[in-house]
Amino acid sequence: MLAPVPRPPGSLAVRCSRALLSPRSRLSLLALLLLTAASLVVLYEPQRMLASGWPPHTSGAGAVLLFGLAYGVCAAAFVPRPVLNLAAGALFGAAAGLTGALAGTVLGAGIAFALGRFLGQDALRPLVRGRWLTAADGQLSRHGFRSMLAIRLFPGVPFAAANYCAAVSRMRYVPFLVATALGSLPNTAAYVVAGAQAGSPGSPAFLFSAGFIALSGLGAAVVAWRKRHGLRAAAGGAAAGEPDPVRETALR
């Protein structure tokens, strides 16, 4: 039996595989996936399907599980989470709805983080320049858990934007998911309870949830204003030539 002839290192197959796995090719694939997902959301509006009680022939824990899986895919595809949270409460009530919504939130964040880390990080990290981007990247890389926890606790930064910014930074996967779960819990619970009590807008539970949503939005504005000054100070220090701890750690 004849032995296979080894291909030279510079063969066409090797060059094609390197081109397909290059950072630019992976970034192009990520952009294509995100564009396709956004287009499908606009065309088919999957949030309406979830709000109408999909899947129609299941109930109990199975329905909550399927809803959580669909929630995660939809959240990764840019469907607004408040709509999904309200639907979870309206369909399953406060307790089961919160379980499905929080599981879907973590799943959607995990999908986006994995896509951004594998397909976009290598191509986008060299583009992290300028004072603001460098300061934000340093904050996420050095203090990933508490930064993501603050982002999730105080809504204001879009869900998808936070996921992909974290993926491009050097934040680790597990702290990202844990911070997402803990930080998303209060706001998600408020929307789920509001959805569960939508038929009784004068009830104490609905009023408390609506008040919490309003206060969290105000808190997000205050935190964003304070963080802006903190990032400006960090950016000024970087411009003045102070050493970058993140870069030094990477070079060790």
Coordinates of N, CA and C in Angstrom, one line a residue:
M1 N 0.9 -1.2 0.0 CA 0.0 0.0 0.0 C 0.9 1.2 0.0
L2 N 0.6 2.1 -0.9 CA 1.4 3.3 -1.0 C 1.1 4.3 0.1
A3 N 2.2 4.8 0.7 CA 2.0 5.8 1.7 C 1.6 7.2 1.1
P4 N 0.7 7.9 1.8 CA 0.3 9.2 1.3 C 1.5 10.2 1.2
V5 N 1.4 10.9 0.1 CA 2.5 11.9 -0.1 C 2.2 13.1 0.7
P6 N 3.1 13.5 1.6 CA 2.9 14.7 2.4 C 2.9 16.0 1.6
R7 N 2.0 16.9 2.0 CA 1.9 18.1 1.2 C 2.9 19.1 1.8
P8 N 3.5 19.9 0.9 CA 4.5 20.8 1.4 C 3.9 21.9 2.3
P9 N 4.7 22.5 3.1 CA 4.1 23.5 4.1 C 3.4 24.6 3.4
G10 N 3.9 25.0 2.2 CA 3.3 26.1 1.6 C 2.2 25.8 0.6
S11 N 1.5 24.6 0.7 CA 0.5 24.2 -0.2 C -0.7 25.1 -0.2
L12 N -1.5 24.9 -1.2 CA -2.7 25.7 -1.3 C -3.7 25.5 -0.1
A13 N -3.8 24.2 0.3 CA -4.7 23.9 1.5 C -4.3 24.6 2.7
V14 N -3.0 24.6 3.0 CA -2.5 25.3 4.2 C -2.7 26.8 4.1
R15 N -2.5 27.4 2.9 CA -2.7 28.8 2.8 C -4.1 29.2 2.9
C16 N -5.0 28.3 2.4 CA -6.4 28.6 2.5 C -6.9 28.5 4.0
S17 N -6.4 27.5 4.7 CA -6.8 27.3 6.1 C -6.3 28.5 6.9
R18 N -5.1 28.9 6.6 CA -4.6 30.1 7.4 C -5.4 31.4 7.1
A19 N -5.8 31.5 5.8 CA -6.6 32.7 5.4 C -8.0 32.7 6.1
L20 N -8.6 31.5 6.2 CA -9.9 31.3 6.8 C -9.9 31.6 8.3
L21 N -8.7 31.2 8.9 CA -8.6 31.3 10.3 C -7.9 32.6 10.8
S22 N -7.6 33.5 9.8 CA -7.0 34.7 10.2 C -7.9 35.6 11.0
P23 N -7.4 36.5 11.8 CA -8.2 37.4 12.6 C -9.2 38.2 11.7
R24 N -8.8 38.7 10.6 CA -9.7 39.5 9.7 C -10.9 38.6 9.2
S25 N -10.6 37.4 8.8 CA -11.6 36.5 8.3 C -12.6 36.2 9.4
R26 N -12.1 35.9 10.6 CA -13.0 35.6 11.7 C -13.8 36.8 12.1
L27 N -13.2 38.0 12.0 CA -14.0 39.2 12.3 C -15.1 39.4 11.3
S28 N -14.8 39.2 10.0 CA -15.8 39.3 8.9 C -16.9 38.3 9.2
L29 N -16.6 37.1 9.6 CA -17.6 36.1 9.9 C -18.5 36.6 11.1
L30 N -17.9 37.2 12.1 CA -18.7 37.7 13.2 C -19.6 38.8 12.8
A31 N -19.1 39.7 11.9 CA -19.9 40.8 11.4 C -21.1 40.3 10.6
L32 N -20.8 39.2 9.8 CA -21.9 38.6 9.0 C -22.9 38.0 9.9
L33 N -22.5 37.3 10.9 CA -23.4 36.7 11.9 C -24.3 37.7 12.6
L34 N -23.7 38.8 13.0 CA -24.4 39.8 13.7 C -25.4 40.5 12.8
L35 N -25.0 40.8 11.6 CA -25.9 41.4 10.6 C -27.1 40.5 10.3
T36 N -26.8 39.2 10.1 CA -27.9 38.3 9.8 C -28.8 38.2 11.0
A37 N -28.3 38.2 12.2 CA -29.2 38.1 13.4 C -30.0 39.4 13.5
A38 N -29.4 40.5 13.3 CA -30.2 41.8 13.4 C -31.3 41.8 12.3
S39 N -31.0 41.3 11.1 CA -32.0 41.3 10.0 C -33.1 40.4 10.4
L40 N -32.8 39.2 10.9 CA -33.9 38.3 11.3 C -34.8 38.8 12.4
V41 N -34.2 39.6 13.3 CA -35.0 40.2 14.4 C -36.0 41.2 13.8
V42 N -35.5 42.0 12.8 CA -36.3 43.1 12.2 C -37.4 42.4 11.4
L43 N -37.1 41.3 10.6 CA -38.0 40.7 9.7 C -39.1 39.9 10.4
Y44 N -38.7 39.1 11.4 CA -39.6 38.1 12.0 C -40.0 38.5 13.4
E45 N -39.4 39.4 14.1 CA -39.8 39.8 15.4 C -40.0 38.6 16.3
P46 N -39.0 37.9 16.7 CA -39.2 36.7 17.5 C -39.7 37.0 18.9
Q47 N -39.6 38.3 19.3 CA -40.1 38.6 20.7 C -41.6 38.4 20.7
R48 N -42.3 38.6 19.6 CA -43.8 38.4 19.5 C -44.1 36.9 19.7
M49 N -43.3 36.1 19.1 CA -43.5 34.7 19.2 C -43.4 34.2 20.6
L50 N -42.4 34.7 21.3 CA -42.2 34.4 22.7 C -43.3 34.9 23.6
A51 N -43.7 36.2 23.3 CA -44.8 36.8 24.1 C -46.1 36.1 23.9
S52 N -46.3 35.5 22.8 CA -47.6 34.8 22.6 C -47.7 33.4 23.2
G53 N -46.7 33.0 23.9 CA -46.8 31.7 24.6 C -46.1 30.6 23.9
W54 N -45.1 30.8 23.1 CA -44.3 29.7 22.4 C -43.5 29.0 23.5
P55 N -43.3 27.7 23.4 CA -44.0 26.8 22.5 C -45.4 26.4 23.0
P56 N -46.4 26.3 22.1 CA -47.8 26.2 22.6 C -48.2 24.9 23.2
H57 N -47.4 23.8 22.9 CA -47.8 22.5 23.4 C -47.0 22.0 24.6
T58 N -46.4 22.9 25.2 CA -45.6 22.5 26.4 C -46.0 23.3 27.6
S59 N -45.8 22.8 28.8 CA -46.1 23.5 30.0 C -45.2 23.1 31.1
G60 N -45.2 23.8 32.2 CA -44.4 23.5 33.4 C -42.9 23.8 33.1
A61 N -42.1 23.0 33.8 CA -40.7 23.2 33.7 C -40.1 23.1 32.3
G62 N -40.7 22.2 31.5 CA -40.3 22.1 30.1 C -40.5 23.4 29.3
A63 N -41.6 24.0 29.5 CA -41.9 25.3 28.8 C -40.9 26.4 29.3
V64 N -40.6 26.4 30.6 CA -39.7 27.4 31.1 C -38.3 27.2 30.5
L65 N -37.9 25.9 30.4 CA -36.6 25.6 29.9 C -36.5 26.0 28.4
L66 N -37.5 25.7 27.6 CA -37.4 26.1 26.2 C -37.5 27.6 26.1
F67 N -38.3 28.2 26.9 CA -38.3 29.7 26.9 C -36.9 30.3 27.2
G68 N -36.2 29.7 28.2 CA -34.9 30.2 28.5 C -33.9 30.0 27.4
L69 N -34.0 28.9 26.7 CA -33.1 28.7 25.6 C -33.4 29.7 24.4
A70 N -34.7 29.8 24.2 CA -35.1 30.8 23.1 C -34.7 32.2 23.5
Y71 N -34.9 32.5 24.8 CA -34.5 33.9 25.3 C -33.0 34.1 25.1
G72 N -32.2 33.1 25.4 CA -30.8 33.3 25.2 C -30.4 33.6 23.8
V73 N -31.0 32.8 22.9 CA -30.7 33.1 21.4 C -31.2 34.4 21.0
C74 N -32.4 34.8 21.4 CA -32.9 36.1 21.0 C -32.1 37.2 21.6
A75 N -31.7 37.1 22.9 CA -30.9 38.2 23.5 C -29.5 38.3 22.8
A76 N -28.9 37.2 22.4 CA -27.7 37.3 21.6 C -27.9 37.9 20.2
A77 N -29.2 37.9 19.7 CA -29.5 38.4 18.4 C -30.1 39.8 18.5
F78 N -29.9 40.5 19.6 CA -30.3 41.9 19.8 C -31.7 42.1 20.0
V79 N -32.5 41.1 20.4 CA -33.9 41.4 20.8 C -33.8 42.1 22.2
P80 N -34.6 43.2 22.4 CA -34.5 43.9 23.7 C -34.9 43.0 24.8
R81 N -34.0 43.0 25.9 CA -34.3 42.2 27.0 C -35.5 42.6 27.8
P82 N -35.8 43.9 28.0 CA -37.0 44.3 28.7 C -38.3 43.6 28.1
V83 N -38.4 43.6 26.8 CA -39.5 42.9 26.2 C -39.6 41.4 26.6
L84 N -38.4 40.8 26.5 CA -38.4 39.3 26.9 C -38.7 39.1 28.4
N85 N -38.2 40.0 29.2 CA -38.5 39.9 30.7 C -40.0 40.1 31.0
L86 N -40.6 41.1 30.3 CA -42.0 41.3 30.5 C -42.8 40.0 30.0
A87 N -42.4 39.5 28.9 CA -43.0 38.3 28.4 C -42.9 37.1 29.3
A88 N -41.7 37.0 29.9 CA -41.5 35.9 30.9 C -42.4 36.0 32.1
G89 N -42.6 37.2 32.6 CA -43.5 37.3 33.7 C -44.9 37.1 33.3
A90 N -45.4 37.6 32.2 CA -46.7 37.4 31.7 C -47.1 36.0 31.5
L91 N -46.1 35.2 31.0 CA -46.4 33.8 30.6 C -46.3 32.8 31.8
F92 N -45.3 33.0 32.7 CA -45.0 32.0 33.7 C -45.1 32.5 35.1
G93 N -45.5 33.8 35.3 CA -45.5 34.3 36.7 C -44.2 34.8 37.2
A94 N -44.1 35.3 38.4 CA -42.9 35.9 38.9 C -41.8 34.9 39.1
A95 N -42.0 33.8 39.8 CA -40.9 32.9 40.2 C -40.4 32.1 39.0
A96 N -41.3 31.4 38.3 CA -40.8 30.7 37.1 C -40.3 31.6 36.0
G97 N -41.0 32.7 35.8 CA -40.6 33.7 34.8 C -39.2 34.2 35.1
L98 N -38.9 34.5 36.3 CA -37.5 35.0 36.7 C -36.5 33.9 36.4
T99 N -36.8 32.7 36.7 CA -35.9 31.6 36.5 C -35.5 31.5 35.0
G100 N -36.5 31.5 34.1 CA -36.3 31.4 32.7 C -35.6 32.6 32.1
A101 N -36.0 33.8 32.6 CA -35.4 35.1 32.1 C -33.9 35.2 32.5
L102 N -33.6 34.9 33.8 CA -32.2 35.0 34.2 C -31.4 33.9 33.5
A103 N -31.9 32.7 33.4 CA -31.1 31.7 32.6 C -30.9 32.1 31.2
G104 N -31.9 32.7 30.6 CA -31.7 33.2 29.2 C -30.8 34.3 29.1
T105 N -30.8 35.2 30.1 CA -29.8 36.3 30.1 C -28.4 35.8 30.2
V106 N -28.1 34.9 31.1 CA -26.7 34.4 31.2 C -26.3 33.6 29.9
L107 N -27.3 32.9 29.3 CA -27.0 32.1 28.1 C -26.7 33.1 27.0
G108 N -27.6 34.1 26.8 CA -27.3 35.1 25.7 C -26.0 35.8 25.9
A109 N -25.7 36.2 27.1 CA -24.4 36.9 27.3 C -23.2 35.9 27.0
G110 N -23.4 34.6 27.4 CA -22.3 33.7 27.2 C -22.1 33.4 25.7
I111 N -23.2 33.4 24.9 CA -23.1 33.2 23.5 C -22.3 34.4 22.8
A112 N -22.8 35.6 23.2 CA -22.1 36.8 22.6 C -20.7 36.9 23.0
F113 N -20.4 36.6 24.3 CA -19.0 36.7 24.8 C -18.1 35.6 24.0
A114 N -18.6 34.4 23.8 CA -17.8 33.4 23.1 C -17.6 33.8 21.7
L115 N -18.6 34.3 21.0 CA -18.4 34.7 19.6 C -17.4 35.9 19.5
G116 N -17.6 36.9 20.4 CA -16.7 38.0 20.4 C -15.3 37.6 20.7
R117 N -15.1 36.7 21.7 CA -13.7 36.3 22.1 C -13.0 35.5 21.0
F118 N -13.7 34.6 20.4 CA -13.1 33.7 19.4 C -13.0 34.4 18.0
L119 N -14.0 35.1 17.6 CA -14.0 35.7 16.3 C -13.5 37.1 16.2
G120 N -13.6 37.9 17.3 CA -13.3 39.3 17.1 C -12.1 39.8 17.9
Q121 N -11.7 39.1 19.0 CA -10.7 39.7 19.9 C -9.4 39.9 19.2
D122 N -8.9 38.9 18.4 CA -7.5 39.1 17.8 C -7.5 40.2 16.8
A123 N -8.6 40.5 16.1 CA -8.6 41.5 15.1 C -8.9 42.9 15.7
L124 N -9.6 42.9 16.8 CA -10.0 44.2 17.4 C -9.1 44.8 18.4
R125 N -8.4 43.9 19.1 CA -7.5 44.4 20.2 C -6.4 45.4 19.7
P126 N -5.8 45.1 18.5 CA -4.9 46.2 18.0 C -5.5 47.5 17.7
L127 N -6.8 47.5 17.6 CA -7.5 48.8 17.3 C -7.9 49.6 18.6
V128 N -7.6 49.0 19.7 CA -8.0 49.6 21.0 C -6.9 50.7 21.3
R129 N -7.2 51.9 20.7 CA -6.3 53.0 20.8 C -7.1 54.2 21.3
G130 N -6.4 55.3 21.6 CA -7.0 56.5 22.0 C -7.2 56.4 23.5
R131 N -7.4 57.6 24.1 CA -7.5 57.6 25.6 C -8.7 56.9 26.2
W132 N -9.9 57.2 25.5 CA -11.1 56.6 26.1 C -11.1 55.1 26.0
L133 N -10.8 54.6 24.8 CA -10.8 53.2 24.6 C -9.8 52.5 25.4
T134 N -8.6 53.0 25.6 CA -7.6 52.4 26.4 C -8.0 52.4 27.8
A135 N -8.6 53.5 28.3 CA -9.0 53.5 29.7 C -10.2 52.5 30.0
A136 N -11.1 52.4 29.1 CA -12.2 51.5 29.3 C -11.7 50.0 29.2
D137 N -10.8 49.8 28.3 CA -10.3 48.4 28.2 C -9.5 48.1 29.4
G138 N -8.7 49.0 30.0 CA -8.0 48.7 31.2 C -8.9 48.5 32.4
Q139 N -10.0 49.2 32.4 CA -11.0 49.0 33.5 C -11.6 47.6 33.5
L140 N -12.0 47.2 32.3 CA -12.6 45.8 32.1 C -11.5 44.7 32.3
S141 N -10.3 45.0 31.9 CA -9.3 43.9 32.0 C -8.8 43.8 33.4
R142 N -8.6 44.9 34.1 CA -8.1 44.8 35.5 C -9.1 44.5 36.5
H143 N -10.3 45.0 36.3 CA -11.4 44.9 37.3 C -12.6 44.4 36.6
G144 N -12.5 43.2 36.0 CA -13.5 42.7 35.1 C -14.8 42.4 35.9
F145 N -14.7 41.7 37.0 CA -15.9 41.3 37.7 C -16.7 42.5 38.3
R146 N -16.0 43.4 39.0 CA -16.8 44.5 39.6 C -17.2 45.5 38.5
S147 N -16.5 45.6 37.4 CA -16.9 46.5 36.3 C -18.2 46.0 35.7
M148 N -18.2 44.7 35.4 CA -19.4 44.1 34.7 C -20.5 44.0 35.7
L149 N -20.3 43.8 37.0 CA -21.3 43.8 37.9 C -22.0 45.2 38.0
A150 N -21.2 46.3 37.9 CA -21.8 47.6 37.9 C -22.6 47.9 36.6
I151 N -22.1 47.4 35.5 CA -22.7 47.6 34.2 C -24.1 46.9 34.3
R152 N -24.2 45.7 34.8 CA -25.4 45.0 34.8 C -26.4 45.5 35.9
L153 N -25.9 46.0 37.0 CA -26.7 46.5 38.1 C -27.4 47.8 37.6
F154 N -26.7 48.7 36.9 CA -27.2 50.0 36.5 C -27.4 50.0 35.0
P155 N -28.6 49.7 34.5 CA -28.8 49.7 33.1 C -28.5 51.0 32.4
G156 N -28.0 50.9 31.2 CA -27.6 52.1 30.5 C -26.7 51.7 29.3
V157 N -25.8 50.9 29.6 CA -24.9 50.3 28.5 C -25.7 49.2 27.9
P158 N -25.9 49.2 26.5 CA -26.7 48.2 25.9 C -26.1 46.8 26.2
F159 N -27.0 45.8 26.3 CA -26.6 44.4 26.7 C -25.6 43.9 25.7
A160 N -25.8 44.0 24.4 CA -24.9 43.4 23.4 C -23.6 44.2 23.4
A161 N -23.6 45.5 23.6 CA -22.4 46.3 23.6 C -21.5 45.9 24.8
A162 N -22.1 45.7 25.9 CA -21.3 45.2 27.1 C -20.7 43.8 26.9
N163 N -21.5 43.0 26.2 CA -20.9 41.6 26.0 C -19.7 41.6 25.1
Y164 N -19.8 42.4 24.0 CA -18.7 42.3 23.0 C -17.5 43.2 23.5
C165 N -17.7 44.2 24.2 CA -16.6 45.0 24.8 C -15.9 44.1 25.8
A166 N -16.6 43.3 26.6 CA -16.0 42.4 27.6 C -15.2 41.3 26.9
A167 N -15.7 40.9 25.7 CA -15.0 39.8 25.0 C -13.7 40.3 24.4
V168 N -13.7 41.5 23.9 CA -12.5 42.1 23.3 C -11.4 42.4 24.4
S169 N -11.9 42.7 25.6 CA -10.9 42.9 26.7 C -10.3 41.6 27.2
R170 N -9.6 41.6 28.2 CA -8.9 40.4 28.8 C -9.7 39.8 30.0
M171 N -11.0 40.2 30.1 CA -11.8 39.7 31.1 C -12.0 38.2 30.9
R172 N -12.0 37.4 32.0 CA -12.1 36.0 31.9 C -13.6 35.6 31.9
Y173 N -13.9 34.4 31.4 CA -15.2 33.9 31.0 C -16.1 33.7 32.3
V174 N -15.6 33.0 33.3 CA -16.4 32.7 34.5 C -16.7 34.0 35.3
P175 N -15.8 34.9 35.6 CA -16.2 36.2 36.2 C -17.2 37.0 35.4
F176 N -17.1 36.9 34.1 CA -18.1 37.6 33.3 C -19.5 37.0 33.5
L177 N -19.6 35.7 33.5 CA -20.9 35.1 33.6 C -21.5 35.3 35.0
V178 N -20.6 35.1 36.0 CA -21.1 35.3 37.4 C -21.6 36.7 37.6
A179 N -20.8 37.7 37.1 CA -21.2 39.1 37.3 C -22.5 39.4 36.5
T180 N -22.6 38.8 35.4 CA -23.9 39.0 34.6 C -25.1 38.4 35.4
A181 N -24.9 37.2 35.9 CA -26.1 36.7 36.7 C -26.4 37.5 37.9
L182 N -25.4 37.9 38.7 CA -25.7 38.6 39.9 C -26.2 40.0 39.6
G183 N -25.5 40.7 38.7 CA -25.9 42.1 38.4 C -27.2 42.2 37.6
S184 N -27.6 41.2 36.8 CA -28.9 41.3 36.1 C -30.1 40.9 36.9
L185 N -29.8 40.3 38.1 CA -31.0 39.8 38.9 C -32.0 40.8 39.3
P186 N -31.5 42.0 39.9 CA -32.6 42.9 40.4 C -33.4 43.5 39.3
N187 N -32.8 44.0 38.2 CA -33.5 44.6 37.1 C -34.4 43.6 36.4
T188 N -33.9 42.4 36.2 CA -34.7 41.4 35.5 C -35.9 41.0 36.4
A189 N -35.7 40.9 37.7 CA -36.8 40.6 38.6 C -37.9 41.7 38.5
A190 N -37.4 42.9 38.4 CA -38.4 44.0 38.4 C -39.3 44.0 37.1
Y191 N -38.6 43.7 36.0 CA -39.4 43.6 34.7 C -40.3 42.3 34.7
V192 N -39.8 41.2 35.3 CA -40.6 40.0 35.3 C -41.8 40.2 36.2
V193 N -41.7 40.8 37.4 CA -42.8 41.1 38.2 C -43.8 42.0 37.6
A194 N -43.3 43.0 36.9 CA -44.1 44.0 36.2 C -44.9 43.3 35.1
G195 N -44.3 42.3 34.4 CA -45.0 41.6 33.4 C -46.1 40.6 34.1
A196 N -45.7 40.1 35.2 CA -46.7 39.2 35.9 C -47.9 39.9 36.4
Q197 N -47.7 41.2 36.8 CA -48.7 42.0 37.4 C -49.3 43.0 36.4
A198 N -49.1 42.8 35.1 CA -49.5 43.8 34.1 C -51.0 43.9 34.1
G199 N -51.7 42.9 34.5 CA -53.2 43.0 34.6 C -53.7 43.8 35.8
S200 N -52.8 44.1 36.7 CA -53.2 44.9 37.9 C -52.2 46.0 38.1
P201 N -52.3 47.0 37.2 CA -51.3 48.1 37.3 C -51.3 48.9 38.6
G202 N -52.4 48.8 39.3 CA -52.4 49.5 40.6 C -52.0 48.7 41.8
S203 N -51.5 47.5 41.6 CA -51.1 46.6 42.7 C -49.8 47.1 43.3
P204 N -49.5 46.8 44.5 CA -48.3 47.3 45.1 C -47.0 46.6 44.4
A205 N -47.2 45.4 44.0 CA -46.0 44.7 43.3 C -45.7 45.4 42.0
F206 N -46.7 45.8 41.3 CA -46.5 46.4 40.0 C -45.9 47.8 40.2
L207 N -46.4 48.6 41.2 CA -45.9 49.9 41.5 C -44.5 49.9 42.0
F208 N -44.2 48.9 42.8 CA -42.8 48.7 43.3 C -41.8 48.4 42.2
S209 N -42.2 47.5 41.3 CA -41.4 47.2 40.2 C -41.2 48.4 39.3
A210 N -42.2 49.1 39.0 CA -42.1 50.3 38.1 C -41.2 51.3 38.8
G211 N -41.4 51.5 40.1 CA -40.5 52.5 40.8 C -39.0 52.0 40.8
F212 N -38.8 50.7 40.9 CA -37.4 50.2 40.9 C -36.8 50.4 39.6
I213 N -37.6 50.2 38.5 CA -37.0 50.4 37.1 C -36.6 51.8 36.9
A214 N -37.5 52.8 37.4 CA -37.2 54.2 37.2 C -36.0 54.6 38.0
L215 N -35.9 54.1 39.3 CA -34.8 54.5 40.1 C -33.5 53.9 39.6
S216 N -33.5 52.7 39.1 CA -32.3 52.1 38.5 C -31.8 52.8 37.3
G217 N -32.8 53.3 36.5 CA -32.4 54.2 35.3 C -31.7 55.5 35.8
L218 N -32.3 56.1 36.8 CA -31.7 57.3 37.4 C -30.3 57.0 37.9
G219 N -30.2 55.9 38.7 CA -28.9 55.5 39.2 C -27.9 55.2 38.1
A220 N -28.3 54.7 37.0 CA -27.4 54.4 35.9 C -26.9 55.7 35.3
A221 N -27.7 56.7 35.3 CA -27.3 58.0 34.8 C -26.2 58.6 35.7
V222 N -26.4 58.5 37.0 CA -25.4 59.0 38.0 C -24.1 58.3 37.9
V223 N -24.2 56.9 37.8 CA -23.0 56.1 37.7 C -22.2 56.4 36.5
A224 N -23.0 56.6 35.3 CA -22.3 56.9 34.1 C -21.6 58.2 34.1
W225 N -22.2 59.2 34.8 CA -21.6 60.5 34.9 C -20.3 60.4 35.7
R226 N -20.3 59.7 36.8 CA -19.1 59.5 37.7 C -18.1 58.7 36.9
K227 N -18.5 57.6 36.2 CA -17.5 56.8 35.5 C -16.9 57.6 34.4
R228 N -17.6 58.6 33.8 CA -17.0 59.4 32.8 C -15.9 60.2 33.3
H229 N -16.0 60.7 34.4 CA -14.9 61.5 35.0 C -13.7 60.6 35.4
G230 N -14.1 59.3 35.9 CA -13.0 58.4 36.2 C -12.2 58.0 35.0
L231 N -12.9 57.7 33.9 CA -12.3 57.3 32.7 C -11.4 58.5 32.1
R232 N -12.0 59.7 32.3 CA -11.2 60.9 31.8 C -9.9 61.0 32.6
A233 N -10.0 60.8 33.9 CA -8.7 60.8 34.7 C -7.7 59.8 34.3
A234 N -8.3 58.5 34.1 CA -7.4 57.4 33.6 C -6.8 57.7 32.3
A235 N -7.6 58.2 31.4 CA -7.1 58.6 30.0 C -6.1 59.6 30.1
G236 N -6.3 60.6 31.0 CA -5.3 61.7 31.1 C -3.9 61.1 31.6
G237 N -4.0 60.1 32.6 CA -2.8 59.5 33.1 C -2.1 58.7 32.0
A238 N -2.9 58.0 31.1 CA -2.2 57.3 30.1 C -1.6 58.2 29.1
A239 N -2.2 59.4 28.8 CA -1.6 60.3 27.9 C -0.4 61.0 28.4
A240 N -0.3 61.0 29.8 CA 0.9 61.7 30.4 C 2.1 60.7 30.4
G241 N 1.9 59.5 30.0 CA 3.0 58.6 29.9 C 3.1 57.6 31.1
E242 N 2.0 57.5 31.9 CA 2.1 56.6 33.1 C 2.1 55.2 32.6
P243 N 2.7 54.2 33.3 CA 2.8 52.8 32.8 C 1.4 52.2 32.8
D244 N 1.2 51.3 31.8 CA -0.1 50.6 31.7 C 0.0 49.3 32.4
P245 N -0.6 49.1 33.6 CA -0.5 47.8 34.3 C -0.9 46.6 33.5
V246 N -2.0 46.8 32.7 CA -2.5 45.7 31.9 C -1.4 45.2 30.9
R247 N -0.8 46.2 30.2 CA 0.2 45.8 29.2 C 1.4 45.2 29.9
E248 N 1.8 45.8 31.1 CA 3.0 45.2 31.8 C 2.7 43.7 32.2
T249 N 1.5 43.5 32.7 CA 1.1 42.1 33.1 C 1.2 41.2 31.9
A250 N 0.7 41.6 30.8 CA 0.7 40.8 29.6 C 2.1 40.5 29.1
L251 N 3.1 41.4 29.3 CA 4.4 41.2 28.9 C 5.3 40.3 29.8
R252 N 4.8 40.1 31.0 CA 5.5 39.3 32.0 C 5.5 37.8 31.6

